[in-house]
Amino acid sequence: MNRDAAAELAQRFLNGDLPLDALRAAFAGDQVADLADATVDLDRQRRCGYPEVIYAPGKPVDSLLRIVSELIVRDQDVLVTRLEPVQAQALVASFPDGTWKQQARTFRRMVGSSTQTAGRVAVITAGTSDLPVADEACETARWMRVEVVEISDVGVAGPHRLPRRLPEFVDADAIVVVAGMEGALPSVVGGFVDCPVIAVPTSVGYGANFGGVAALLSMLNSCAANVAVVNIDAGFKAGYLAGMIARKARTTD
Amino acid sequence: MNRDAAAELAQRFLNGDLPLDALRAAFAGDQVADLADATVDLDRQRRCGYPEVIYAPGKPVDSLLRIVSELIVRDQDVLVTRLEPVQAQALVASFPDGTWKQQARTFRRMVGSSTQTAGRVAVITAGTSDLPVADEACETARWMRVEVVEISDVGVAGPHRLPRRLPEFVDADAIVVVAGMEGALPSVVGGFVDCPVIAVPTSVGYGANFGGVAALLSMLNSCAANVAVVNIDAGFKAGYLAGMIARKARTTD
Amino acid sequence: MNRDAAAELAQRFLNGDLPLDALRAAFAGDQVADLADATVDLDRQRRCGYPEVIYAPGKPVDSLLRIVSELIVRDQDVLVTRLEPVQAQALVASFPDGTWKQQARTFRRMVGSSTQTAGRVAVITAGTSDLPVADEACETARWMRVEVVEISDVGVAGPHRLPRRLPEFVDADAIVVVAGMEGALPSVVGGFVDCPVIAVPTSVGYGANFGGVAALLSMLNSCAANVAVVNIDAGFKAGYLAGMIARKARTTD
Amino acid sequence: MNRDAAAELAQRFLNGDLPLDALRAAFAGDQVADLADATVDLDRQRRCGYPEVIYAPGKPVDSLLRIVSELIVRDQDVLVTRLEPVQAQALVASFPDGTWKQQARTFRRMVGSSTQTAGRVAVITAGTSDLPVADEACETARWMRVEVVEISDVGVAGPHRLPRRLPEFVDADAIVVVAGMEGALPSVVGGFVDCPVIAVPTSVGYGANFGGVAALLSMLNSCAANVAVVNIDAGFKAGYLAGMIARKARTTD
Amino acid sequence: MNRDAAAELAQRFLNGDLPLDALRAAFAGDQVADLADATVDLDRQRRCGYPEVIYAPGKPVDSLLRIVSELIVRDQDVLVTRLEPVQAQALVASFPDGTWKQQARTFRRMVGSSTQTAGRVAVITAGTSDLPVADEACETARWMRVEVVEISDVGVAGPHRLPRRLPEFVDADAIVVVAGMEGALPSVVGGFVDCPVIAVPTSVGYGANFGGVAALLSMLNSCAANVAVVNIDAGFKAGYLAGMIARKARTTD
Amino acid sequence: MNRDAAAELAQRFLNGDLPLDALRAAFAGDQVADLADATVDLDRQRRCGYPEVIYAPGKPVDSLLRIVSELIVRDQDVLVTRLEPVQAQALVASFPDGTWKQQARTFRRMVGSSTQTAGRVAVITAGTSDLPVADEACETARWMRVEVVEISDVGVAGPHRLPRRLPEFVDADAIVVVAGMEGALPSVVGGFVDCPVIAVPTSVGYGANFGGVAALLSMLNSCAANVAVVNIDAGFKAGYLAGMIARKARTTD
Amino acid sequence: MNRDAAAELAQRFLNGDLPLDALRAAFAGDQVADLADATVDLDRQRRCGYPEVIYAPGKPVDSLLRIVSELIVRDQDVLVTRLEPVQAQALVASFPDGTWKQQARTFRRMVGSSTQTAGRVAVITAGTSDLPVADEACETARWMRVEVVEISDVGVAGPHRLPRRLPEFVDADAIVVVAGMEGALPSVVGGFVDCPVIAVPTSVGYGANFGGVAALLSMLNSCAANVAVVNIDAGFKAGYLAGMIARKARTTD
Amino acid sequence: MNRDAAAELAQRFLNGDLPLDALRAAFAGDQVADLADATVDLDRQRRCGYPEVIYAPGKPVDSLLRIVSELIVRDQDVLVTRLEPVQAQALVASFPDGTWKQQARTFRRMVGSSTQTAGRVAVITAGTSDLPVADEACETARWMRVEVVEISDVGVAGPHRLPRRLPEFVDADAIVVVAGMEGALPSVVGGFVDCPVIAVPTSVGYGANFGGVAALLSMLNSCAANVAVVNIDAGFKAGYLAGMIARKARTTD
């Protein structure tokens, strides 16, 4: 709602044409698109810096296409996460200029060229099984127009593998570390750098791993002060936070 | 280790005066002060951007004074956390230019004037019982020379309390949200802003709160994409992360 | 057992025709229909205000049909929950005047017109994935002849979505709030209204959601005083409680 | 905010004397008293039907007195919960017309006569150890001006104890059932009545009771459809919900 | 209620002097003594074979004395469990012919000579720390007039200790096995005998013992078919079950 | 090993024909049949009163047939539990005089007539979904030549259903109670009888049932003194314990 | 890196041809083979005594073949664990001189004759269902060129089965004990021997076994001092530790 | 029991002077000292390589003195763990040639000179708060006459601290690693060495540490193959296992 619209409402209220409750409601929210089966938050780019991201599970294909179209016609960058192959194939068919990453389970479509990047994020994984989660983080950061570097398979069992990659991540604005099993890698990375580390526990492992809980607890209890944690397998959220930090670090207000 | 010291070692090795293993060890680590009962990490400011923070529990008073002295003589800003009153009183007696915040359980001593700040952090609490944790976060951010604004007692049970404080936190570089009970506040704050939210679950509550686990799970499962989590009652870590993000956002590289 | 039947038993006992134990048993219970494979509680409408509801899982189709018939011949409104499609199809074939809601997994058949309603219940969901549970609640309330309004997809991540729907639920007699992930919505709704809120955690989510436990704990720890909780995914129970409250609120004793 | 105040704000905005953001904020919230160390929600009676209840833990005595005074001068009924004896004694000294119930840990002060009640609540306990929690529920309901009947020590181990008290609770508008150990009593009570049952698990018990978790799970899984659950030991919340239901049942809109 | 009392009630009902509801209630329960602060179940000996046992925690001394007196005047054997020393001392002072076992925390007073025993129970402990729980089981069995043999400190770490005691327990009618830590002893005992083994996990241990949960799970998963489990530290319940089995085994119906 | 065999060994040892270690081993164990892939415990009937029961999961069909044959040739009653249909069909084909109960997943073959029974066990279920577990208990008790009575679908939600069946179970020697959901039935049954109650939690239920843990905890915390617990869904173990108690109660030593 | 390579690097650094950071990195790590999709640790045999073991899950067949080839060309013994059949068949086809154990899910290929063994490990299982985990331990120990003896089906339910096998394991250098259900066997074995016992909990069991957690807790709380624990079903790790201990015990330094 | 004693027993049995059961019992166990309140296992040194270790908690002082005396008169090395100060002072007063380590809570008394050591164990801690647990491990290893080196405060937060101590532990026969918080250190140490690592989680930490469970899970899930785990805070058990391995590694059979 811009100033003019607000002024019109205020005037109608003073004229007695608009009850007080209606005025309250109008000020409370007006930036929503009510589709048949979803309420798309169109105000989010203004409010939060980025458009709404679409979480695919359970959404019928036609509903998904409708929501994506709605964003595209409003010139917003599109990111869809946790896609089933059948959903992804429908998106690619309808919007061939978008990018489907199968392992990451994401679909991304940028407005205009996506080359102008600001900030730099490193995404580091402990083992090769952590790659799908890491890829989701990477695609999310790219959607935010942030530069991404991936460093894989440098877990603590082979302790000489990480230091030799140090030059690649020591200057990042934010680092995502993805690890399962005992989840020790974020603490080790955190001790080497002066930027925030977003730790993502993965459900990789077996036995008393409890679907990622062992790694989650490990990361929450990290003795490194610069380690924050997101949910198990939450590659998207980690990429989003890292991208947001990198953008802030490189953007002149 | 600077270049000259490295060159001398290399020369001695080539001369056969230094075995290969000793050379390796020398390159591996040389930035440590071995006190009687602790190994102080003096390299941390260079490596991580800030000096080592001292975690007080279990440390005898004389040991604590020795470590703090060690940092002061090297011109480093001092932060001690989780102080018992008897420890704090000894610090204040020895270093009267430092600041003890009783509720935060912190002792902070800055080198020179602490007025030049860079970046701005908001620390928001759900209820008054969350204040000690929030204060620890505030003191940590101040030690990092970041501007801090505190907003208290705006939990979701009175939903009109948060929006009226919006102007105070909407432009922060990072926000710390401290909440116990059901831990819903970070999600709500996250929906209003375009910066990272560091959520701190507190052990405030009773019944099936499980010492903060209910709030922790709530925050990990937050539907807001910009919410990362730290350990229960971990005010220090939240303040550290928020301060680090704020510094990055406002510092020209 | 009415007064006459009781008097006859008492007389037979006094005459010595009925042992004391038999008299005790007769007073203890006589309102049950012993079918081949179930014990239908026919007294429940008198005792609890509503007929017995049939929980479908594990019941063979013929057994299910028999139980439903038993209720119909006694002029009782029928509600079956958690139906498998094959069970539902058999019910629809046998009783075409009943209503099968596929997403809600319910079958409902009312005696006479179902238009006369008493009381009003709002059923609010956080996200579209919570709809099946919400639908079960709605169907249950309708079976209780209570008016229902559904409000969907107004979770806290888009905090401006709920207040604009306030007029629709602010005057309800009871509100069901269905939410997964961090389960924060019931607290927020609870702060806006002066009626009981029945919170239903759903198993929607991933990672450290633990099949709905995160939302369950969140709701149990709600800082809003008017929030009670039912089991995970227990749409039926929430609808039943809300309907019962609404009926009480609108019925003259 | 009444209509006149709203009109004045709208006019100032149209005149250009008030920025749009300030207008938004004014509409968002204006019913708050900012004390030194708390934000009292004065709008709650209008919004939720009852004034704010004061949770005592951690509040300094002078702060507590100040908040209670604030409510009294505004003619609101006062309820304070979870009082330490020292807090309670200060309240009694300052407000001798209030009532301190030591076992319930509550302080209650009513405006005018509290005799006119509406609705009726039964509070039933399984064992004598559950009494403190039950008393908190009773005091809460009384503060809501609802009639209360207490029935104690009728747990399932002596199964003939409950039915003989049936006439006392069968006509209640809502029932609070307080039980520890295996928490079976709410299910049994639920099978006898046609009103909502609010179950409160208590931390009474030992061994694998886990501080009330055994009873909590039992109640969540109750096979009785009219049983909702609140947090462990949450007597206040149970009394509040039951009182709210009773008021609705007996109040003509 | 005997036949005469029942007949009188039935006659009054037929005469119209007693409403139907009152008749129902009278038949439902009449074997209760309503003390000031407790409802003593006087019918239990007839119904369950033994008088009510008094659980001491939280009971004021005078209330405890009153309940014990009530049982004594009705010629019932008395057992009080989980006594605090102050409670126990008051019992001993008032009823000097009773027995207080300090380690077991029990008070027992028998009617007449307690020598005539029926059946035989063995109580076996893994370590000396399990003795208090075992003693509670022993005293319970003695109160049931069953012969008891105690075998201590024969845990599996010294595997040759148990077999040499075999002759003492191989012919018992029931065996109580009390063990903390890994709780392996019941499985081993179960493999040697042809009678039921009641396993009692104790909270003895440290680390990942979780207050007895490790032993509890171990016992529930016992590969021996004749092992049933009671709650952690529940010596009373184990002794009660074992005594009941022993009585049945040796009593001619 | 009988006396003669022992004497021969002792003589050989004295003659120097048998080393000390071999003598020790011989006394330690000699009652085992080493099949290709299992070690059958042939001594169990002597030691524990009943032959070894065969747990089917994971056993190849031919191995299963071999073990059953081994028992049959030694005139032992056979019980096999947790059978897959394919295993069961092979057993029926090879031993047509045995009984396969499909719902119970058991195979039972008795030596001679199985009519002479001793003792009586009642098996009570809360709901129809608990029947498979109850049937396993029944078959186990029958294999032990104990009389069995089944009482189904008498859970606490319809509280008048249990008392009317009282005459059928009040005189049992032991009672198995099978219940899922909140697991309240064993406590209620325990309050009516003077014999041991073996409670079996089942994994029936949903939401916060946690695969039977809710019922398990409920039963462990039962306020009835005569309730012991076995593992979740452990119908066999409950039947075994109840049968053992019943046998003891009715057998003259 | 040998002395010559180190000297060359040192000289280049002194000449100014190599920056300090590059020198540091070179010393940190140089023993890695960067394949397309994995980082093989070729230095492990020197550092840890054995080559890297390949964990198969999630590895594409061609990637697996490439890694195995890489090790073979460097004359290292190969061990692959947790193989899917399709992976195993490809390995057997390519390297027919290797050994695939289907139940153990391992592939092993030794360089030269594998007969010269050092040390001796016993692998003991409680039941036949524990065999796959035990086999993985055996294959691992064989790959380490350690002698292995397997003893199966000697769980505590038949307590006379273990002692008669004592001569086979009493002189082992290390013992692996594999057990599910209540996990009591390691404690019993630990009491008989003077060597370390590595306990492996298995996920065998049902009910409150929780996928091996019951056995895990039991083993962690073992009262035997010589029992260490590895993860649930972690046969490989147990075999590795036992083999390492056996090698140390029999190798002259 | 030596050969002569066995022969005498065998002869008495053949003569009919000794029943079969008595003979069995005599062979089963004869190496036990039955004190008033404990059963001391005097055979353990022969069977397990070391005398019984005394666990102090709950033992009265006089009982403790009696047990220690019993071992001393039999020329066995003494180790007492988990001492309360009052117990320790009594031991020191009675046996002044023993060593009480206050932080380790141990008392140790060696027979003759304790200088001849065999094998070498390293005990490494992550932080200074882990020292008490580490000290218990050290004292245990010393009691086993193994050489011990302690390396403290080298946790992963300062990643350059561990490698510089490498020469001190790289050649150990076994390593104990003690760590709380996220428990990452054992994995890192495990990657550097070719000997077994015994990991001890400590209850050091706060928040979601859960009394050491976070570290425990982390260690169980360690990606390093040579890491075994003992119970939380179980310094004794870790020292015992490491000492046993070191002894084996250095002892000629």
XYZ file of N, CA and C in Angstrom, chain E residues 82-215:
402
model
N 8.078 -45.840 51.617
C 8.738 -44.575 51.272
C 8.662 -43.548 52.396
N 8.952 -44.010 53.623
C 8.855 -43.137 54.787
C 10.043 -42.201 54.903
N 9.787 -40.966 55.236
C 10.824 -40.066 55.712
C 11.098 -40.435 57.178
N 12.349 -40.206 57.660
C 12.650 -40.540 59.057
C 11.660 -39.922 60.047
N 11.274 -38.661 59.846
C 10.390 -38.018 60.808
C 9.029 -38.706 60.851
N 8.556 -39.148 59.691
C 7.291 -39.894 59.668
C 7.455 -41.223 60.394
N 8.566 -41.879 60.100
C 8.797 -43.202 60.690
C 8.880 -43.123 62.210
N 9.573 -42.099 62.691
C 9.725 -41.988 64.137
C 8.372 -41.786 64.818
N 7.506 -41.027 64.207
C 6.185 -40.827 64.780
C 5.391 -42.136 64.798
N 5.522 -42.933 63.758
C 4.816 -44.216 63.721
C 5.320 -45.142 64.821
N 6.653 -45.194 64.933
C 7.231 -46.069 65.950
C 6.796 -45.637 67.342
N 6.732 -44.336 67.566
C 6.322 -43.843 68.880
C 4.872 -44.223 69.189
N 4.022 -44.134 68.190
C 2.603 -44.418 68.421
C 2.287 -45.908 68.411
N 2.989 -46.655 67.580
C 2.685 -48.081 67.442
C 3.961 -48.881 67.648
N 4.409 -49.005 68.902
C 5.724 -49.601 69.156
C 5.804 -51.084 68.783
N 4.696 -51.726 68.520
C 4.772 -53.134 68.121
C 4.962 -53.284 66.612
N 5.136 -52.177 65.897
C 5.428 -52.252 64.465
C 6.930 -52.247 64.222
N 7.319 -52.518 62.986
C 8.738 -52.621 62.624
C 9.094 -51.571 61.574
N 10.075 -50.725 61.907
C 10.571 -49.748 60.939
C 11.901 -50.244 60.404
N 11.989 -50.438 59.106
C 13.262 -50.780 58.472
C 13.779 -49.525 57.789
N 14.871 -48.993 58.315
C 15.325 -47.682 57.863
C 15.780 -47.688 56.404
N 16.566 -48.730 56.049
C 17.071 -48.781 54.680
C 15.937 -49.016 53.688
N 14.964 -49.808 54.105
C 13.832 -50.115 53.227
C 12.814 -48.979 53.192
N 12.913 -48.082 54.194
C 11.969 -46.976 54.338
C 10.527 -47.478 54.549
N 10.359 -48.620 55.213
C 9.021 -49.181 55.428
C 8.684 -49.254 56.913
N 7.389 -49.263 57.199
C 6.876 -49.570 58.528
C 5.845 -50.679 58.344
N 5.982 -51.735 59.175
C 5.110 -52.888 59.014
C 4.586 -53.292 60.383
N 3.302 -53.563 60.495
C 2.710 -54.024 61.746
C 1.716 -55.125 61.431
N 1.964 -56.287 62.012
C 1.158 -57.458 61.708
C 0.139 -57.699 62.822
N -0.985 -58.297 62.450
C -1.995 -58.678 63.423
C -1.650 -60.079 63.912
N -1.489 -60.222 65.231
C -1.149 -61.529 65.775
C 0.249 -61.956 65.364
N 0.542 -63.235 65.528
C 1.851 -63.761 65.170
C 1.992 -63.744 63.655
N 3.168 -63.453 63.170
C 3.354 -63.433 61.718
C 4.123 -64.660 61.263
N 4.142 -65.695 62.059
C 5.013 -66.820 61.721
C 4.442 -67.739 60.654
N 3.109 -67.900 60.616
C 2.573 -68.862 59.651
C 2.771 -68.315 58.237
N 3.727 -68.858 57.516
C 3.961 -68.359 56.168
C 3.472 -69.353 55.143
N 3.235 -68.852 53.980
C 2.801 -69.691 52.873
C 3.588 -69.257 51.649
N 4.272 -70.150 51.036
C 5.037 -69.803 49.848
C 6.382 -69.223 50.212
N 7.259 -69.075 49.180
C 8.631 -68.659 49.432
C 9.121 -67.821 48.264
N 9.683 -66.648 48.595
C 10.149 -65.697 47.586
C 11.642 -65.471 47.779
N 12.399 -65.441 46.679
C 13.810 -65.063 46.752
C 13.978 -63.662 46.201
N 14.785 -62.864 46.896
C 15.081 -61.495 46.433
C 16.587 -61.408 46.217
N 16.979 -61.210 44.959
C 18.384 -61.266 44.567
C 18.827 -59.891 44.079
N 20.007 -59.415 44.532
C 20.502 -58.123 44.036
C 21.832 -58.298 43.321
N 22.061 -57.400 42.369
C 23.309 -57.426 41.606
C 24.454 -56.827 42.412
N 24.195 -55.702 43.111
C 25.271 -55.061 43.853
C 24.767 -54.546 45.187
N 25.677 -54.104 46.022
C 25.261 -53.650 47.342
C 24.427 -52.376 47.271
N 24.590 -51.578 46.230
C 23.808 -50.347 46.133
C 22.336 -50.618 45.861
N 22.016 -51.825 45.452
C 20.624 -52.147 45.159
C 19.866 -52.581 46.406
N 20.539 -52.633 47.557
C 19.915 -53.182 48.754
C 18.660 -52.445 49.223
N 18.627 -51.092 49.245
C 17.401 -50.450 49.741
C 16.155 -50.876 48.976
N 16.264 -50.981 47.671
C 15.114 -51.405 46.880
C 14.752 -52.853 47.200
N 15.779 -53.675 47.333
C 15.522 -55.086 47.654
C 14.858 -55.219 49.020
N 15.307 -54.424 49.981
C 14.719 -54.506 51.313
C 13.244 -54.123 51.304
N 12.890 -53.155 50.495
C 11.478 -52.797 50.391
C 10.669 -53.979 49.856
N 11.232 -54.685 48.890
C 10.552 -55.877 48.369
C 10.416 -56.936 49.455
N 11.467 -57.140 50.231
C 11.432 -58.168 51.286
C 10.351 -57.856 52.326
N 10.355 -56.614 52.808
C 9.374 -56.244 53.816
C 7.951 -56.400 53.291
N 7.759 -56.081 52.022
C 6.425 -56.245 51.437
C 6.002 -57.708 51.438
N 6.927 -58.566 51.041
C 6.586 -59.990 51.001
C 6.331 -60.523 52.417
N 7.109 -60.036 53.381
C 6.890 -60.495 54.754
C 5.513 -60.058 55.263
N 5.119 -58.854 54.899
C 3.803 -58.353 55.278
C 2.695 -59.236 54.689
N 2.998 -59.869 53.567
C 2.036 -60.785 52.940
C 2.150 -62.187 53.535
N 2.986 -62.335 54.576
C 3.157 -63.601 55.292
C 3.758 -64.680 54.388
N 4.718 -64.249 53.596
C 5.435 -65.153 52.707
C 6.877 -65.241 53.198
N 7.500 -66.400 53.113
C 8.892 -66.575 53.521
C 9.823 -65.907 52.503
N 10.885 -65.246 52.993
C 11.770 -64.495 52.100
C 13.214 -64.932 52.302
N 13.946 -65.123 51.209
C 15.390 -65.330 51.296
C 16.092 -64.250 50.468
N 17.105 -63.614 51.062
C 17.841 -62.553 50.346
C 19.210 -63.057 49.897
N 19.545 -62.767 48.657
C 20.855 -63.135 48.105
C 21.439 -61.890 47.462
N 22.586 -61.403 47.979
C 23.066 -60.092 47.547
C 24.413 -60.161 46.849
N 24.631 -59.153 45.991
C 25.951 -58.897 45.426
C 26.418 -60.056 44.542
N 25.553 -60.516 43.666
C 25.911 -61.625 42.785
C 25.752 -61.241 41.319
N 26.073 -59.998 40.999
C 25.930 -59.490 39.634
C 26.818 -60.204 38.639
N 26.580 -59.948 37.350
C 27.230 -60.725 36.297
C 28.718 -60.432 36.130
N 29.223 -59.321 36.696
C 30.648 -59.031 36.527
C 31.514 -60.133 37.150
N 31.014 -60.770 38.196
C 31.718 -61.931 38.765
C 30.848 -63.150 38.519
N 30.943 -63.759 37.352
C 29.932 -64.723 36.903
C 29.888 -66.011 37.714
N 30.869 -66.244 38.564
C 30.863 -67.475 39.338
C 30.123 -67.300 40.665
N 29.671 -66.080 40.951
C 29.035 -65.855 42.237
C 27.598 -66.370 42.301
N 26.860 -66.248 41.180
C 25.464 -66.661 41.193
C 25.279 -68.185 41.298
N 25.961 -68.992 40.464
C 25.670 -70.438 40.475
C 25.871 -71.080 41.853
N 26.835 -70.583 42.637
C 27.032 -71.213 43.949
C 25.898 -70.935 44.929
N 25.023 -69.992 44.619
C 23.862 -69.720 45.474
C 22.601 -70.397 44.931
N 22.741 -71.087 43.815
C 21.582 -71.677 43.143
C 20.668 -72.463 44.083
N 21.223 -73.329 44.945
C 20.321 -74.109 45.801
C 19.383 -73.243 46.644
N 19.796 -72.021 46.926
C 18.962 -71.184 47.779
C 17.736 -70.617 47.072
N 17.812 -70.483 45.732
C 16.678 -69.849 45.050
C 16.012 -70.727 44.002
N 16.581 -71.899 43.725
C 16.058 -72.668 42.593
C 14.635 -73.179 42.849
N 14.239 -73.296 44.104
C 12.895 -73.804 44.402
C 11.926 -72.721 44.849
N 12.271 -71.469 44.706
C 11.368 -70.401 45.119
C 10.104 -70.414 44.256
N 9.020 -69.856 44.785
C 7.781 -69.763 44.008
C 7.800 -68.562 43.068
N 8.556 -67.557 43.462
C 8.735 -66.383 42.601
C 10.026 -65.719 43.036
N 10.684 -65.034 42.098
C 11.968 -64.410 42.397
C 11.923 -62.945 41.998
N 12.390 -62.091 42.904
C 12.575 -60.674 42.581
C 14.061 -60.461 42.315
N 14.394 -59.879 41.162
C 15.794 -59.574 40.870
C 15.941 -58.066 40.736
N 16.819 -57.505 41.556
C 16.998 -56.055 41.607
C 18.373 -55.720 41.045
N 18.419 -54.870 40.013
C 19.718 -54.559 39.405
C 19.704 -53.195 38.750
N 20.836 -52.489 38.848
C 21.000 -51.215 38.161
C 21.967 -51.396 37.011
N 22.707 -50.350 36.679
C 23.679 -50.390 35.592
C 23.083 -51.041 34.346
N 23.676 -52.152 33.837
C 23.122 -52.719 32.601
C 21.975 -53.683 32.835
N 21.613 -53.959 34.057
C 20.411 -54.758 34.325
C 20.406 -56.135 33.709
N 21.539 -56.801 33.664
C 21.611 -58.089 32.981
C 21.222 -59.263 33.865
N 21.192 -59.066 35.154
C 21.023 -60.201 36.064
C 19.685 -60.950 35.908
N 18.551 -60.267 35.718
C 17.296 -61.014 35.591
C 17.326 -62.029 34.455
N 17.933 -61.673 33.326
C 18.004 -62.633 32.219
C 18.778 -63.865 32.638
N 19.878 -63.667 33.355
C 20.702 -64.796 33.758
C 19.941 -65.660 34.763
N 19.328 -65.038 35.748
C 18.543 -65.796 36.726
C 17.399 -66.537 36.027
N 16.722 -65.821 35.106
C 15.586 -66.410 34.414
C 15.933 -67.711 33.697
N 17.171 -67.819 33.240
C 17.582 -69.024 32.524
C 17.802 -70.220 33.426
N 17.841 -70.008 34.737
C 18.136 -71.102 35.672
C 16.893 -71.693 36.335
N 15.769 -70.997 36.281
C 14.642 -71.398 37.126
C 13.348 -71.597 36.350
N 12.366 -72.233 36.994
C 11.072 -72.486 36.368
C 9.953 -71.699 37.052
N 10.276 -70.549 37.622
C 9.241 -69.711 38.227
C 9.338 -68.300 37.677
N 8.301 -67.468 37.864
C 8.348 -66.099 37.351
C 9.444 -65.274 38.040
N 10.088 -64.433 37.255
C 11.093 -63.500 37.757
C 10.538 -62.091 37.604
N 10.438 -61.360 38.722
C 9.998 -59.964 38.651
C 11.253 -59.100 38.722
N 11.535 -58.403 37.628
C 12.761 -57.612 37.537
C 12.501 -56.173 37.963
N 13.373 -55.649 38.815
C 13.264 -54.252 39.247
C 14.515 -53.499 38.828
N 14.398 -52.600 37.855
C 15.557 -51.767 37.523
C 15.771 -50.734 38.628
N 17.026 -50.457 38.956
C 17.277 -49.405 39.943
C 17.985 -48.236 39.278
N 17.908 -47.115 39.950
C 18.529 -45.909 39.403
C 20.004 -45.850 39.756
N 20.569 -46.973 40.194
C 21.992 -47.021 40.515
C 22.814 -46.996 39.229
N 23.855 -46.180 39.217
C 24.721 -46.090 38.050
C 25.043 -44.648 37.761
N 25.638 -44.410 36.615
C 25.982 -43.025 36.256
C 26.117 -42.954 34.741
N 26.384 -41.773 34.242
C 26.577 -41.607 32.811
C 25.290 -41.864 32.055
N 25.370 -42.694 31.029
C 24.213 -42.947 30.180
C 23.269 -43.961 30.812
N 23.179 -43.953 32.118
C 22.252 -44.817 32.837
C 20.856 -44.200 32.839
N 20.815 -42.862 32.808
C 19.558 -42.118 32.742
C 18.607 -42.505 33.864
N 19.144 -42.568 35.064
C 18.289 -42.809 36.223
C 17.567 -44.134 36.189
N 18.167 -45.127 35.586
C 17.577 -46.455 35.593
C 16.980 -46.884 34.267
N 16.920 -45.973 33.308
C 16.299 -46.312 32.025
C 17.099 -47.394 31.300
N 18.420 -47.345 31.405
C 19.231 -48.373 30.744
C 18.861 -49.748 31.265
N 18.766 -49.876 32.588
C 18.413 -51.172 33.163
C 16.971 -51.547 32.809
